[in-house]
Coordinates of C-alpha atoms (C1' of nucleotides) in Angstrom, one line a residue:
Chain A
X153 CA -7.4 -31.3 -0.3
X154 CA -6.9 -27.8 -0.7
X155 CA -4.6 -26.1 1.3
X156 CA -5.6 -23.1 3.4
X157 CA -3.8 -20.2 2.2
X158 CA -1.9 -18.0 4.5
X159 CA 1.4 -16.6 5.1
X160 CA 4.2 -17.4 8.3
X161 CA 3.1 -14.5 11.3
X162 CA 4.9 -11.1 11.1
X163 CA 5.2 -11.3 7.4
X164 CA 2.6 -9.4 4.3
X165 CA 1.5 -9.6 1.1
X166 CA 1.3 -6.8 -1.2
X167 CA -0.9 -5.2 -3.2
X168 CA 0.0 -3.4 -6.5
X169 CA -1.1 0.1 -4.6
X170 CA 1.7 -0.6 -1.3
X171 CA 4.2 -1.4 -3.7
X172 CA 3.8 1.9 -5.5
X173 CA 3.7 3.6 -1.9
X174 CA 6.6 1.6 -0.9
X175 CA 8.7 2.2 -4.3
X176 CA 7.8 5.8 -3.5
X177 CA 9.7 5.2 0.1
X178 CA 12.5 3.0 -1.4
X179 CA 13.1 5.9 -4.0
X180 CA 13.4 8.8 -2.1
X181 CA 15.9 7.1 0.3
X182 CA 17.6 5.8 -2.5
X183 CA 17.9 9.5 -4.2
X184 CA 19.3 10.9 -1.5
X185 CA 22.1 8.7 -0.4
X186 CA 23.3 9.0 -4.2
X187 CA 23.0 12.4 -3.7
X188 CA 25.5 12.3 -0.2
X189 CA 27.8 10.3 -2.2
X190 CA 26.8 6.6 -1.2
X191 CA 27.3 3.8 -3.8
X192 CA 24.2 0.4 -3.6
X193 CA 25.8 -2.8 -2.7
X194 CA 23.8 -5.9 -2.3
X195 CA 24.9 -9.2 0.1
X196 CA 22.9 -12.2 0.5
X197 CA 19.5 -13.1 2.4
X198 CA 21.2 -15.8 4.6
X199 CA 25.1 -15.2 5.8
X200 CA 26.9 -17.9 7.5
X201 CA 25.7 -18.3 11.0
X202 CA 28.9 -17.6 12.5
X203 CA 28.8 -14.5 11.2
X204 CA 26.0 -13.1 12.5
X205 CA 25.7 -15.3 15.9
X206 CA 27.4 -12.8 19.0
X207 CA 27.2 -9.8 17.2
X208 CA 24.0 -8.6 18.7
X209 CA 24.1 -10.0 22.3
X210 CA 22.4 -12.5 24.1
X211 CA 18.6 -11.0 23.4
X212 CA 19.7 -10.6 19.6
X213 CA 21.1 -14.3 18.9
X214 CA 17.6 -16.0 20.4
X215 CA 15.9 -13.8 17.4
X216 CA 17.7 -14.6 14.8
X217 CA 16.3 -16.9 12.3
X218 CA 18.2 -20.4 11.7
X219 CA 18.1 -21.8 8.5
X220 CA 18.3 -25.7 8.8
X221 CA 20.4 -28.0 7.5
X222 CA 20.1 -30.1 4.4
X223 CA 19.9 -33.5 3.7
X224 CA 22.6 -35.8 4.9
X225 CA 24.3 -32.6 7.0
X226 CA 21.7 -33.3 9.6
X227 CA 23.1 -36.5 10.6
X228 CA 25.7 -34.3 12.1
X229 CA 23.1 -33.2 14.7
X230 CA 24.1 -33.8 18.2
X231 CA 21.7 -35.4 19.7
X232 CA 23.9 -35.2 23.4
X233 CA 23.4 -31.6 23.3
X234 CA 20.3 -31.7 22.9
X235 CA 19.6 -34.2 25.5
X236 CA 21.4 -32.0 27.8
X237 CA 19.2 -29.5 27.0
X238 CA 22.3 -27.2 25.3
X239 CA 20.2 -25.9 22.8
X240 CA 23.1 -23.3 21.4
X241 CA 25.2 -25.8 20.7
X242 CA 22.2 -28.1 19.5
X243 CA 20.9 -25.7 16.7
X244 CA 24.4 -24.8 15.6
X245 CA 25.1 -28.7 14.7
X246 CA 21.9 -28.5 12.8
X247 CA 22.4 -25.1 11.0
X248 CA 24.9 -23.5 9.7
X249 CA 23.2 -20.5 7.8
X250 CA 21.2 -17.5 9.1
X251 CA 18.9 -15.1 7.6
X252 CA 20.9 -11.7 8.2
X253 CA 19.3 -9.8 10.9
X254 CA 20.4 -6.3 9.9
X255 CA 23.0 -4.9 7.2
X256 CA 25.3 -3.6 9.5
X257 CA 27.3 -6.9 10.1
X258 CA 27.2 -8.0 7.0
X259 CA 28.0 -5.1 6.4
X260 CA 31.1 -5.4 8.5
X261 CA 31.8 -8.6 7.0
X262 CA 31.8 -8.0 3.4
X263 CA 34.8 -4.8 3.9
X264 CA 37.2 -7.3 5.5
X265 CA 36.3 -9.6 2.5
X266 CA 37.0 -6.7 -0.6
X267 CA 38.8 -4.6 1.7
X268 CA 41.5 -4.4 -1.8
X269 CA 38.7 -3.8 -3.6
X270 CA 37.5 -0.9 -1.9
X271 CA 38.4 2.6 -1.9
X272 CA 38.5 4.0 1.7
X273 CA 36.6 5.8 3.3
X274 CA 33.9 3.8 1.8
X275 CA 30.2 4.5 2.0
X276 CA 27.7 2.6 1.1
X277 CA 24.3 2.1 0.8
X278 CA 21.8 -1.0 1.0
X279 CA 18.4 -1.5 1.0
X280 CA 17.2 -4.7 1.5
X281 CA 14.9 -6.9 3.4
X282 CA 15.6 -8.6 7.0
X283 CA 14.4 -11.3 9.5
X284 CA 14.1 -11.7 13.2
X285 CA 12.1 -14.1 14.8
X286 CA 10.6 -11.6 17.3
X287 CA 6.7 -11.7 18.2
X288 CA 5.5 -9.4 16.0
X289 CA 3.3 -6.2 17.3
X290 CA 2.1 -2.5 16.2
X291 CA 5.0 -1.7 13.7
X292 CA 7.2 -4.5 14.0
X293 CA 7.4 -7.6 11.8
X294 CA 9.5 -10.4 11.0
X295 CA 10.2 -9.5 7.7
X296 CA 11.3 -5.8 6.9
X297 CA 13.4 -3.6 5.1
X298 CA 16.4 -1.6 6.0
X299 CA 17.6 1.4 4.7
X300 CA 21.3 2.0 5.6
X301 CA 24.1 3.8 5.0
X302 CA 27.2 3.7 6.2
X303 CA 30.5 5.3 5.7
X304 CA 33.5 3.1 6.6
X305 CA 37.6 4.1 7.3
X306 CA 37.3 7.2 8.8
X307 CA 36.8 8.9 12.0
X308 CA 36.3 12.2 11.0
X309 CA 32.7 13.7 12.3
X310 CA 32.1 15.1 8.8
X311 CA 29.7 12.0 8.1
X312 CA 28.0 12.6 11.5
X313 CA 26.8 16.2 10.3
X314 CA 26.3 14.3 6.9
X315 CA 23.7 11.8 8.6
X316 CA 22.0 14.0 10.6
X317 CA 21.5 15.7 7.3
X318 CA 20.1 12.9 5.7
X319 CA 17.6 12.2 8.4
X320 CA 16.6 15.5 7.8
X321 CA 16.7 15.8 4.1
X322 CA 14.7 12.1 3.1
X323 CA 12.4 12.4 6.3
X324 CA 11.1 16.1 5.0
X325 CA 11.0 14.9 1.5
X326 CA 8.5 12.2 2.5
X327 CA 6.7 14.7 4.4
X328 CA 6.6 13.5 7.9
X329 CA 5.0 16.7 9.6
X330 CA 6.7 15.9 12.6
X331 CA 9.9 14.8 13.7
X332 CA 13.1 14.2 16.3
X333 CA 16.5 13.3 15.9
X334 CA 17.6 12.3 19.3
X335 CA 21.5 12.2 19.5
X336 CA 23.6 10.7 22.6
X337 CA 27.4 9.2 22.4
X338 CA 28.4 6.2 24.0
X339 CA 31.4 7.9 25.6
X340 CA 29.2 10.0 27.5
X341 CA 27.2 7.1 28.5
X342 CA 30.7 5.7 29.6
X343 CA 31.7 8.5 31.1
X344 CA 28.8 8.5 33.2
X345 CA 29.7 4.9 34.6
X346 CA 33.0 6.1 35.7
X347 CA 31.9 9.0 36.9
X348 CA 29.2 6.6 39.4
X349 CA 32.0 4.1 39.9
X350 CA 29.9 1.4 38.2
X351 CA 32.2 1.3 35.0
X352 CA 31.6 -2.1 34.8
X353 CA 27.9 -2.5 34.9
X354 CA 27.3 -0.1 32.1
X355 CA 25.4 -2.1 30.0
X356 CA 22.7 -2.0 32.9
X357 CA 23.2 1.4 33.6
X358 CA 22.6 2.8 30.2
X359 CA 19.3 0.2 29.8
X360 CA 17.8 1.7 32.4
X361 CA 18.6 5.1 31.7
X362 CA 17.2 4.5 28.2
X363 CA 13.1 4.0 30.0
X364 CA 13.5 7.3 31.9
X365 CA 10.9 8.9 29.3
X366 CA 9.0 5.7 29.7
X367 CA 8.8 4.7 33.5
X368 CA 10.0 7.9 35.2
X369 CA 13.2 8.4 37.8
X370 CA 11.2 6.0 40.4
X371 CA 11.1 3.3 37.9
X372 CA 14.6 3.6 36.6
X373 CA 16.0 3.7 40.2
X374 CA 14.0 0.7 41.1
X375 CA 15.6 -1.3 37.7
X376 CA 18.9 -0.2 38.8
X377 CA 18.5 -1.7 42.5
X378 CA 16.8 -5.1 40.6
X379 CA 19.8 -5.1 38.7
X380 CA 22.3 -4.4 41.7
X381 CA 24.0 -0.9 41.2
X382 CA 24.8 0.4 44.3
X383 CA 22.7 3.1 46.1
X384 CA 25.8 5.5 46.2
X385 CA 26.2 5.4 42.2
X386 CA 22.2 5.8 42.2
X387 CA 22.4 8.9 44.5
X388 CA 25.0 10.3 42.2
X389 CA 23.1 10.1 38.8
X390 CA 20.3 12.3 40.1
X391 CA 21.2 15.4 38.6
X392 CA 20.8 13.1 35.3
X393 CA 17.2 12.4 35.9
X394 CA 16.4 16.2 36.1
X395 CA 18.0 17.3 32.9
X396 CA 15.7 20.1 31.0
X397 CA 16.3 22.4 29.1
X398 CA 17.4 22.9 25.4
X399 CA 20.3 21.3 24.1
X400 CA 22.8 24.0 25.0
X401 CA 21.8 23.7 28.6
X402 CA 21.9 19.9 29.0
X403 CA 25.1 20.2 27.4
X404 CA 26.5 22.4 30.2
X405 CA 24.8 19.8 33.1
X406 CA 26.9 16.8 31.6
X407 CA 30.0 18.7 30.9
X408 CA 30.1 19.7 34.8
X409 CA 29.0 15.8 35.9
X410 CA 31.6 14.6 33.5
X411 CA 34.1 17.1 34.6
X412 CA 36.4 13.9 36.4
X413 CA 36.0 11.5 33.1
X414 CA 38.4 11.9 30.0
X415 CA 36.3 9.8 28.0
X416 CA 32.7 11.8 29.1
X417 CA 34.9 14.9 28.1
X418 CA 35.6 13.2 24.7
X419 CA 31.9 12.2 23.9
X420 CA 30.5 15.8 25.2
X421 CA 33.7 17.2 22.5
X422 CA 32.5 15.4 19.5
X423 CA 28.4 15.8 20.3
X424 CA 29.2 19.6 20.4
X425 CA 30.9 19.6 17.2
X426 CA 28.2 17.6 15.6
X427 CA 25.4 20.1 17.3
X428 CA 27.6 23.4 16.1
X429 CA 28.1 22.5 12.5
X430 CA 24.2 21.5 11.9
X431 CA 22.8 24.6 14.1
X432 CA 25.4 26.3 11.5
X433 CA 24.2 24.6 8.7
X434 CA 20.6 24.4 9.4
X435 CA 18.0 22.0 9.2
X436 CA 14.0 21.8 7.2
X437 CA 11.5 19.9 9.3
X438 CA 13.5 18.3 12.1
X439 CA 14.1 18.8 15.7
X440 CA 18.0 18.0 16.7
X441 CA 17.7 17.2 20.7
X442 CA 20.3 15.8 22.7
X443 CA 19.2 12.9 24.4
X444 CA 21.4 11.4 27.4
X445 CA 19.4 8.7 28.1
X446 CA 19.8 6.8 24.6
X447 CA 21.1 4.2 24.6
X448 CA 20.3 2.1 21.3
X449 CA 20.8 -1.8 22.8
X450 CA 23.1 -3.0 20.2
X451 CA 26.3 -3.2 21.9
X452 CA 28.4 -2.4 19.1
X453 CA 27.9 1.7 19.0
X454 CA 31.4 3.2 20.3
X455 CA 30.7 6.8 19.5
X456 CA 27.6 8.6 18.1
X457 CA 24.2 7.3 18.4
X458 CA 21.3 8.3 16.6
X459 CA 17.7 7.8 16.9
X460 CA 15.0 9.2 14.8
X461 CA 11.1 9.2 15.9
X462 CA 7.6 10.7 14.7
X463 CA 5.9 13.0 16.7
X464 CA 2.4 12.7 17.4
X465 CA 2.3 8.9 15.7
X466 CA 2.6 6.0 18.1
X467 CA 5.5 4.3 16.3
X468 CA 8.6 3.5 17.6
X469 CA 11.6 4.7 16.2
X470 CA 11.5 4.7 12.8
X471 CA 15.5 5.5 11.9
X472 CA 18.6 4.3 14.1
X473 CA 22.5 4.8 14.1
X474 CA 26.1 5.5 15.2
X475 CA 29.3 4.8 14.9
X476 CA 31.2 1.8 15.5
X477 CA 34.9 1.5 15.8
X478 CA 35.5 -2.4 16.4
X479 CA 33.3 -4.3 14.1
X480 CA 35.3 -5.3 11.5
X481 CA 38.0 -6.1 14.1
X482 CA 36.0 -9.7 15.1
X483 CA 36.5 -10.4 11.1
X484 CA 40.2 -9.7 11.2
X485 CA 40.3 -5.9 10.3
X486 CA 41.3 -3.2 13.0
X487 CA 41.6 0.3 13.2
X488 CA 38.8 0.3 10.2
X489 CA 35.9 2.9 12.4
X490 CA 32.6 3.0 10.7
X491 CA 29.0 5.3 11.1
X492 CA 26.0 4.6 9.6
X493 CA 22.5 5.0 9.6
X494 CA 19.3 2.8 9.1
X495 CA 16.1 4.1 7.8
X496 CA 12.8 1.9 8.9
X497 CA 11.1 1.6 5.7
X498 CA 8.2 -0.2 7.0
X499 CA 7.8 2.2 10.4
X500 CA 7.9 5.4 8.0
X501 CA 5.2 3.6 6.0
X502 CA 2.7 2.9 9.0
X503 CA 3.5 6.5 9.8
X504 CA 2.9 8.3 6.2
X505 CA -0.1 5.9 6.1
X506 CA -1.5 6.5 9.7
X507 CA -1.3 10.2 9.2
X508 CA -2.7 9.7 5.3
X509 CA 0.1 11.7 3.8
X510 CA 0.3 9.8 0.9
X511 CA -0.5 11.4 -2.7
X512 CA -3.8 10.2 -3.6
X513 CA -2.6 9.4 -7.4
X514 CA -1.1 5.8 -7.6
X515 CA 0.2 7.5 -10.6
X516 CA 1.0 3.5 -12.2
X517 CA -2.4 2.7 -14.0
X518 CA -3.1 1.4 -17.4
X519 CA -3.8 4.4 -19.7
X520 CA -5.6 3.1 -22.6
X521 CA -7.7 -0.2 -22.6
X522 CA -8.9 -1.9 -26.4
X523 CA -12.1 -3.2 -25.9
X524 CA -12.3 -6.8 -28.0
X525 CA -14.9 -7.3 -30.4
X526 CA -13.7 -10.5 -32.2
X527 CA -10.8 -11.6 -34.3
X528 CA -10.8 -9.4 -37.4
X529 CA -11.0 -6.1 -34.6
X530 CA -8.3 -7.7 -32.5
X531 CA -5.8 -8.3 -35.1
X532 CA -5.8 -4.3 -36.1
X533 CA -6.2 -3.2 -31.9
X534 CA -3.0 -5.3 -31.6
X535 CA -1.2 -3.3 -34.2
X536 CA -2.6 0.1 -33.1
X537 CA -1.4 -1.3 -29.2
X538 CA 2.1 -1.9 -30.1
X539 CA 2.2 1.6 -32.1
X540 CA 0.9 3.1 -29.2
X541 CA 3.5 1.6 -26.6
X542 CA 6.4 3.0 -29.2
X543 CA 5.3 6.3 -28.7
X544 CA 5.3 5.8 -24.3
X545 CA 1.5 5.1 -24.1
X546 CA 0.6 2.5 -21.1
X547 CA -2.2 0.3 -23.2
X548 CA -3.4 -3.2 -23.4
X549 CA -6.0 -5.3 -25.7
X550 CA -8.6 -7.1 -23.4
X551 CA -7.9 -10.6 -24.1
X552 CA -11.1 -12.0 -25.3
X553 CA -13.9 -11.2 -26.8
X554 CA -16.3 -11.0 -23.7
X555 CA -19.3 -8.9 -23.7
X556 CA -18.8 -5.2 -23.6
X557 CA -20.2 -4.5 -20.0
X558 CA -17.9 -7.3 -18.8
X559 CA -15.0 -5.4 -20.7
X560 CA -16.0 -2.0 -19.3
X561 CA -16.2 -3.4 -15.8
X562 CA -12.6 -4.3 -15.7
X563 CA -11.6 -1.2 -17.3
X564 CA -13.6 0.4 -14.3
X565 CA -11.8 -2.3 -12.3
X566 CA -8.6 -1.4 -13.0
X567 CA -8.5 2.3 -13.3
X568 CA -8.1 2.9 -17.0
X569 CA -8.1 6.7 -17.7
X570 CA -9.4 5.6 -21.4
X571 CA -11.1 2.9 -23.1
X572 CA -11.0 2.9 -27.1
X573 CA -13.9 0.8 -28.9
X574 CA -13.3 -0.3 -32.1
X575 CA -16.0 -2.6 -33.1
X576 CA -17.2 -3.0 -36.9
X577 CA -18.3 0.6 -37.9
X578 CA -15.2 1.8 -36.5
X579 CA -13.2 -1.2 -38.2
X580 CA -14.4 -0.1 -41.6
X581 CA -13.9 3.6 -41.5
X582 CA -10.0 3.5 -39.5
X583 CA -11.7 5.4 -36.2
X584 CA -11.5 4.8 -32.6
X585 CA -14.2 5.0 -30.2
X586 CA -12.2 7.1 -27.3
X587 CA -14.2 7.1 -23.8
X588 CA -12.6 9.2 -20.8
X589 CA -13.3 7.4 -18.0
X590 CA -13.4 9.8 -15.7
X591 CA -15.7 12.1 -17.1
X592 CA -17.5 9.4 -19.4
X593 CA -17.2 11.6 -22.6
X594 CA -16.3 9.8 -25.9
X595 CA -15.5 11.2 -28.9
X596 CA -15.0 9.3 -32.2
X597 CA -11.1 10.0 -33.4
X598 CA -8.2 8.1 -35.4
X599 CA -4.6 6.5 -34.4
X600 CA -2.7 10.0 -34.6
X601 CA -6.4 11.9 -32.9
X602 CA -5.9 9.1 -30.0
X603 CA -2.3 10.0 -29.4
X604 CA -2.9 13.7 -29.6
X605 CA -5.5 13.5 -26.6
X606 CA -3.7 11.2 -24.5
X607 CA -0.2 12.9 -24.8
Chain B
rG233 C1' 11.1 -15.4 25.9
rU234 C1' 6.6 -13.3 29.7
rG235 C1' 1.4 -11.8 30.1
rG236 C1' -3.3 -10.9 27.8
rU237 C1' -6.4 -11.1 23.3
rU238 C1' -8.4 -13.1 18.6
rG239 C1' -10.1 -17.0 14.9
rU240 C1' -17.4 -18.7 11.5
rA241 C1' -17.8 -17.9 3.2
rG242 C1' -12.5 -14.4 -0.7
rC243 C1' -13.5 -9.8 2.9
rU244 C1' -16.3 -7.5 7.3
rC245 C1' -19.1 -9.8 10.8
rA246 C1' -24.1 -12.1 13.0
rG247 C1' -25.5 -16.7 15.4
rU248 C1' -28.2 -20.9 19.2
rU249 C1' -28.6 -22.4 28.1
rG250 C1' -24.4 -27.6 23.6
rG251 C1' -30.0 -30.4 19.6
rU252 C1' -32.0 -31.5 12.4
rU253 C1' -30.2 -28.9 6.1
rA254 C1' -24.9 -22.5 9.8
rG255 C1' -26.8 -16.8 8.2
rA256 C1' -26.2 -11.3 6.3
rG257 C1' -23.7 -7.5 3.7
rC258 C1' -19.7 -6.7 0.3
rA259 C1' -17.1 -9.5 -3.5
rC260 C1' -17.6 -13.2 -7.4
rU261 C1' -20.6 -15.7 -11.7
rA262 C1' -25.0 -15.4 -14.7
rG263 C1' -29.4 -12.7 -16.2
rA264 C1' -32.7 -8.1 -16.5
rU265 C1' -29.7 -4.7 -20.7
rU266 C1' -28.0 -8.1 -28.8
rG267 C1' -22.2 -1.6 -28.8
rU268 C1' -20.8 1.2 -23.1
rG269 C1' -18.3 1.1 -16.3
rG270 C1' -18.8 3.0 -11.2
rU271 C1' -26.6 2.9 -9.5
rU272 C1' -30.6 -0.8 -9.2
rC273 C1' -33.2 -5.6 -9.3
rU274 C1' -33.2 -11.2 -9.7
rA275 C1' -30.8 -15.9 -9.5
rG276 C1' -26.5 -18.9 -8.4
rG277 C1' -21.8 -20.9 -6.7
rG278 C1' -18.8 -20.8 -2.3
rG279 C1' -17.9 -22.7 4.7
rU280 C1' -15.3 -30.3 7.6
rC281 C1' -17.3 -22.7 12.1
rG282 C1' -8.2 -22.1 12.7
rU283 C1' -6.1 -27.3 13.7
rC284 C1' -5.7 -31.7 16.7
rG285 C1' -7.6 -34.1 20.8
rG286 C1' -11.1 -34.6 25.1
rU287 C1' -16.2 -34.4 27.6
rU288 C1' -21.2 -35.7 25.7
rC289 C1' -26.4 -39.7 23.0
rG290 C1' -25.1 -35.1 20.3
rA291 C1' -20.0 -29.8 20.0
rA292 C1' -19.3 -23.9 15.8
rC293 C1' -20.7 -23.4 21.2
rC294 C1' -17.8 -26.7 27.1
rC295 C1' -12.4 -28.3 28.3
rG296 C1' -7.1 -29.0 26.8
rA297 C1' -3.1 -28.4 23.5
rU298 C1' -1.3 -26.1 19.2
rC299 C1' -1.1 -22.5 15.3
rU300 C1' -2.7 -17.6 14.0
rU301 C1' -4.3 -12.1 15.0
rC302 C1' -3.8 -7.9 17.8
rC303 C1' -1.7 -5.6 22.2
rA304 C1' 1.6 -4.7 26.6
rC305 C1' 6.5 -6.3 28.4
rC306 C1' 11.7 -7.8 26.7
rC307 C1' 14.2 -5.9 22.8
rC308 C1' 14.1 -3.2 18.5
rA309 C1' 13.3 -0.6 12.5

RNA sequence: GUGGUUGUAGCUCAGUUGGUUAGAGCACUAGAUUGUGGUUCUAGGGGUCGUCGGUUCGAACCCGAUCUUCCACCCCA
């Protein structure tokens, strides 16, 4: 019996025209992180789970994707756990690789393991696909690529300005109309939990200050009294809930609420210097807004934190980031701080295609299609083909002699800008048949005439 | 992981209070058209009605489970 075909949910196929689109993504992102001074690395499609397991907190380990054991290795599974219902420690005697879940980590992972390889500060990019087993939704799948770069060994804010720069520089390329790079720092964020005497709860604290935009003050006061924080700390992060203003303004709020918190001093310091240098150095298309309320889940951000979203799309955000001083530490490498950046590939193409900003040209279509007309006509068309392709022509030979309207369809089909006909007069006298057909004209030329007009 | 939603031909969708051989358009194949495509006409192939189970004399239709689609949470690109 036949089996029905179909694909696991949250992944897609696709068709010759995405991929162009997509290539058109890939390469502009590409381009530019050369251009910063980024150098491609690749790492595998599955790391070991150890790896990647804790990296992301509770909510990210129950989305990553387990890869199971093979063969004999699964008699190792232990089948107590599992009858105790310990399902960590079940899956984990079943599997010991995982499909990576971002580049970050392994990121992380693979500067430990060359760290005498590399020169420091390092920066990298990667572009490559990832997995999470999350239900997927408007804009998010299971399968999707990342676009990250990341600059490794150095603390200096220099590769702040430079990301917020690239955020700028591929995002206007690509032509989003619209756009906002929302920017926060995680010391500010602590700062604020010292400064409401809930230091230790901060995790909380920032989650809920991250849905003020979404649920309003009245709904964030109500998750931070679900989630216990005391009514004093809520009373004295009020003045946060009323920030306005532009960027200068906000600035001079926190610097006043953080006026008790060395760290909220530090984090309003190196936000400041980030915001003077790229007012300084101007930016194309995007709006630079500071953002108190980000907050960016993963757990790992120590310093700057970026967020990138389209205006007027409904999309979330299509580019994330910040700066991370500890990860390498859990692989055995300390002091090594990193920033980086991630580009949504797949959210920026929803967006260009929701807003049709697309070119119209696909650009990647055949440009001359030989018509058969039997074996003597092929034999010379395959000659003339080959001569054709050495001079940078896109052509083919239609592989059998069908009848012409059949051969014209698929010409039709797929997009040929020319068809040449050489059939028996044409055999005899050394000519070509030429047809444009986009304007259906033909004209009757030789090999060298045929390069001429197609050039 | 929580709540809702969807599934009939390759695609987009009709369909009968549960009752014989389940339909349309597009697409595909062939012909009208013996050297000319995107228009038209004609004919044809293609579906165990997502899957498994239950109720019933009888289920595409009712019930349950499961998978899938889309959406809102959670979280995130």
């Amino acid at each position: 019996m036949a089996v029905k075909p179909a694909i696991p949910k949250g992944t897609r196929d696709f068709l010759p025209e995405e991929v162009a689109k997509r290539t058109h993504i890939f390469n502009t992102i590409k381009t530019a992180f050369e251009k910063y001074g980024f150098q491609p690395i690749e790492t595998p499609s599955f790391e070991l789970s150890s790896t990647l397991m804790g990296k992301y907190g509770d909510e990210g380990d129950r989305l990553i994707f387990r890869i199971l054991n093979s063969g004999d290795k699964l008699l190792k599974a232990d089948v107590m756990a599992l009858e105790n219902k310990e399902l960590p420690k079940f899956s984990n005697s079943i599997s010991e690789k995982a499909l990576r879940y971002d580049l970050t980590v392994p990121f992380a992972r693979f500067v430990v393991q060359h760290q005498n390889e590399l020169a420091f500060p390092f920066k990298r990019y990667q572009i490559q696909p990832v997995w999470r087993a999350d239900r997927p939704q408007h804009g998010r799948y299971q399968e999707f690529y990342q676009c990250d770069a990341d600059a490794v060994g150095s603390e200096s804010l220099i590769y702040e300005i430079d990301f917020v720069l690239l955020f700028d520089e591929v995002l206007s390329a690509l032509k989003i109309p619209d756009f906002t790079i929302k920017m926060n720092n995680r010391k500010i964020l602590t700062g604020i939990a010292e400064v409401t005497g809930e230091s230790t709860r901060i995790i909380d604290l920032t989650i809920a200050l991250d849905k003020l935009d979404k649920i309003g003050e009245e709904g964030v006061i109500n998750e931070l009294l679900i989630k216990g924080i005391s009514e004093s700390a809520i009373e004295k992060m009020k003045p946060l809930f009323a920030l306005t203003g532009n960027n200068e303004e906000k600035m001079e709020v926190m610097k006043t609420f953080l006026i008790s918190s060395e760290v909220g001093q530090k984090g309003i310091e190196e936000l400041e210097f980030i915001l003077d240098n790229v007012n300084d150095i101007g930016l194309n298309k995007a709006k630079l807004e500071i953002d108190f309320t980000l907050a960016r889940g993963l757990n790992y951000y120590t310093g700057a934190i970026f967020e990138v979203k389209a205006n007027g799309v409904n999309m979330g955000s299509i580019c994330g980031g910040g700066r991370y001083d500890n990860l390498t530490e859990t692989f055995g490498l300390k002091n090594m701080s990193g920033v980086g950046i991630s580009f949504g590939a797949d959210r920026i193409y929803d967006v260009l295609n929701e807003l049709q900003l697309f070119p119209d040209d696909s650009g990647n279509n055949i440009q001359v299609l030989f018509v058969n007309f039997g074996a003597k006509e092929q034999r010379r068309c395959l000659k003339w083909v080959q001569h054709l392709r050495k001079n940078g022509i896109s052509c083919e030979l239609y592989p059998s002699s069908s009848k012409l309207q059949k051969q014209m369809k698929y010409a039709n089909d797929i997009k040929a800008k020319f068809v040449a006909l050489i059939g028996e007069e044409e055999y005899k006298n050394n000519s070509i048949q030429l047809k444009n057909m986009e304007t259906g004209e033909q004209s009757s030329v030789d090999l060298n005439g045929l390069l001429a007009m197609i050039k």
